[in-house]
mmCIF file of C-alpha atoms in Angstrom:
data_model
loop_
_atom_site.group_PDB
_atom_site.id
_atom_site.type_symbol
_atom_site.label_atom_id
_atom_site.label_comp_id
_atom_site.label_asym_id
_atom_site.label_seq_id
_atom_site.Cartn_x
_atom_site.Cartn_y
_atom_site.Cartn_z
ATOM 1 C CA MET A 1 -57.791 154.067 162.986
ATOM 2 C CA GLY A 2 -56.690 153.730 166.576
ATOM 3 C CA ASN A 3 -54.719 156.990 166.473
ATOM 4 C CA LEU A 4 -57.741 159.103 165.277
ATOM 5 C CA LEU A 5 -59.705 161.461 167.522
ATOM 6 C CA PHE A 6 -63.405 160.675 167.978
ATOM 7 C CA LYS A 7 -64.583 163.438 165.638
ATOM 8 C CA GLU A 8 -62.221 162.205 162.952
ATOM 9 C CA LYS A 9 -63.602 158.776 163.368
ATOM 10 C CA VAL A 10 -67.097 160.081 162.934
ATOM 11 C CA VAL A 11 -66.074 161.946 159.760
ATOM 12 C CA VAL A 12 -64.511 158.753 158.320
ATOM 13 C CA VAL A 13 -67.531 156.664 159.122
ATOM 14 C CA PHE A 14 -69.842 159.251 157.717
ATOM 15 C CA CYS A 15 -67.881 159.682 154.459
ATOM 16 C CA TRP A 16 -67.616 155.881 153.944
ATOM 17 C CA GLY A 17 -71.300 155.457 154.533
ATOM 18 C CA ALA A 18 -72.158 158.240 152.153
ATOM 19 C CA SER A 19 -69.677 156.776 149.611
ATOM 20 C CA PHE A 20 -71.278 153.342 149.741
ATOM 21 C CA LEU A 21 -74.716 154.908 149.641
ATOM 22 C CA PHE A 22 -73.795 156.774 146.380
ATOM 23 C CA LEU A 23 -72.328 153.659 144.901
ATOM 24 C CA GLY A 24 -75.217 151.473 145.901
ATOM 25 C CA THR A 25 -77.895 153.840 144.570
ATOM 26 C CA GLY A 26 -76.025 154.437 141.370
ATOM 27 C CA TRP A 27 -75.676 150.694 140.679
ATOM 28 C CA TYR A 28 -79.300 150.008 141.832
ATOM 29 C CA SER A 29 -80.683 152.600 139.472
ATOM 30 C CA PHE A 30 -78.505 151.404 136.631
ATOM 31 C CA LEU A 31 -79.473 147.765 137.003
ATOM 32 C CA ASN A 32 -83.136 148.108 137.813
ATOM 33 C CA SER A 33 -84.360 151.211 135.964
ATOM 34 C CA GLN A 34 -82.004 151.052 133.070
ATOM 35 C CA ALA A 35 -80.333 154.390 133.827
ATOM 36 C CA ASN A 36 -77.733 155.855 131.587
ATOM 37 C CA LEU A 37 -74.162 154.880 131.827
ATOM 38 C CA SER A 38 -73.229 158.481 132.403
ATOM 39 C CA ASN A 39 -75.338 158.478 135.644
ATOM 40 C CA LEU A 40 -73.551 155.382 136.741
ATOM 41 C CA ALA A 41 -70.156 156.972 136.033
ATOM 42 C CA ILE A 42 -71.042 160.160 137.904
ATOM 43 C CA SER A 43 -72.304 158.361 141.019
ATOM 44 C CA THR A 44 -69.299 156.027 140.977
ATOM 45 C CA GLY A 45 -66.900 158.968 140.651
ATOM 46 C CA VAL A 46 -68.499 160.824 143.453
ATOM 47 C CA ALA A 47 -68.333 157.692 145.691
ATOM 48 C CA ILE A 48 -64.573 157.219 144.863
ATOM 49 C CA THR A 49 -63.804 160.856 145.494
ATOM 50 C CA LEU A 50 -65.630 160.879 148.787
ATOM 51 C CA PHE A 51 -63.941 157.679 149.906
ATOM 52 C CA GLY A 52 -60.581 159.177 148.969
ATOM 53 C CA ALA A 53 -61.251 162.413 150.808
ATOM 54 C CA SER A 54 -62.169 160.505 153.916
ATOM 55 C CA LEU A 55 -58.753 158.975 154.084
ATOM 56 C CA ILE A 56 -57.460 162.340 155.389
ATOM 57 C CA PRO A 57 -60.004 163.196 158.040
ATOM 58 C CA ARG A 58 -57.953 166.017 159.519
ATOM 59 C CA ILE A 59 -58.558 168.063 156.367
ATOM 60 C CA PHE A 60 -62.183 168.609 157.470
ATOM 61 C CA PHE A 61 -61.008 170.336 160.623
ATOM 62 C CA VAL A 62 -58.414 172.751 159.461
ATOM 63 C CA PRO A 63 -59.095 176.279 158.034
ATOM 64 C CA VAL A 64 -59.292 176.440 154.254
ATOM 65 C CA LYS A 65 -56.330 178.793 153.969
ATOM 66 C CA SER A 66 -54.005 176.448 155.853
ATOM 67 C CA ALA A 67 -55.420 173.323 154.133
ATOM 68 C CA LEU A 68 -54.490 174.766 150.749
ATOM 69 C CA SER A 69 -51.066 175.942 151.789
ATOM 70 C CA ASP A 70 -49.952 173.023 153.924
ATOM 71 C CA VAL A 71 -49.803 169.428 152.779
ATOM 72 C CA GLN A 72 -51.809 167.281 155.222
ATOM 73 C CA SER A 73 -50.313 163.933 155.773
ATOM 74 C CA PRO A 74 -52.666 161.044 155.240
ATOM 75 C CA ILE A 75 -53.532 159.126 158.364
ATOM 76 C CA LEU A 76 -54.966 155.923 157.003
ATOM 77 C CA VAL A 77 -52.987 155.206 153.810
ATOM 78 C CA LYS A 78 -49.980 156.512 151.893
ATOM 79 C CA SER A 79 -50.421 159.825 150.153
ATOM 80 C CA GLU A 80 -50.061 158.339 146.657
ATOM 81 C CA THR A 81 -52.955 155.948 147.300
ATOM 82 C CA GLN A 82 -55.196 158.763 148.563
ATOM 83 C CA GLN A 83 -54.278 161.020 145.661
ATOM 84 C CA CYS A 84 -54.948 158.258 143.069
ATOM 85 C CA LEU A 85 -58.362 157.573 144.537
ATOM 86 C CA THR A 86 -59.368 161.194 144.667
ATOM 87 C CA LEU A 87 -58.151 162.110 141.206
ATOM 88 C CA GLY A 88 -59.513 158.881 139.738
ATOM 89 C CA GLY A 89 -62.980 159.688 141.131
ATOM 90 C CA ILE A 90 -62.807 163.233 139.730
ATOM 91 C CA VAL A 91 -61.770 161.857 136.286
ATOM 92 C CA ILE A 92 -64.563 159.235 136.303
ATOM 93 C CA SER A 93 -67.134 161.828 137.330
ATOM 94 C CA SER A 94 -65.849 164.279 134.622
ATOM 95 C CA ILE A 95 -66.167 161.531 131.951
ATOM 96 C CA GLY A 96 -69.714 160.953 133.094
ATOM 97 C CA LEU A 97 -70.568 164.642 132.895
ATOM 98 C CA VAL A 98 -69.045 164.957 129.427
ATOM 99 C CA ILE A 99 -70.938 161.892 128.183
ATOM 100 C CA GLN A 100 -74.190 163.344 129.659
ATOM 101 C CA LEU A 101 -73.512 166.668 127.963
ATOM 102 C CA PHE A 102 -73.141 165.120 124.453
ATOM 103 C CA THR A 103 -76.081 162.734 124.667
#
C-alpha cells in the first residue's frame, strides 16, 4: 500500500471497514437472533464483493465511461484474485437472494 495516494488509502480503509462491518453484523444477527441463512449469505456476499472492489482503489476515481472501457490494473493483488473475490461475492449474494425469494 506504499505506492497508493492518500485518497486511495482512505477508500481502501473505508471499504475494508465497511466490509468487516457487514460481515460482523451478518454473523452477529445469525448467531444471536437466529436470522435466516439467506440473510447471512447476502451480508457475506456483500462483504466479499466490497472487499474485492477495494483491491482496485483507482476505479473509484475514474469516470464511469473510461472505467468500463479500460481495464484497470489492480494495485494490491493480481487481477485474477480480485476478480474471483468480486464474482464470488456476487454469486453468494445472488444465492442468498434466490433463497430468500423462495422461502
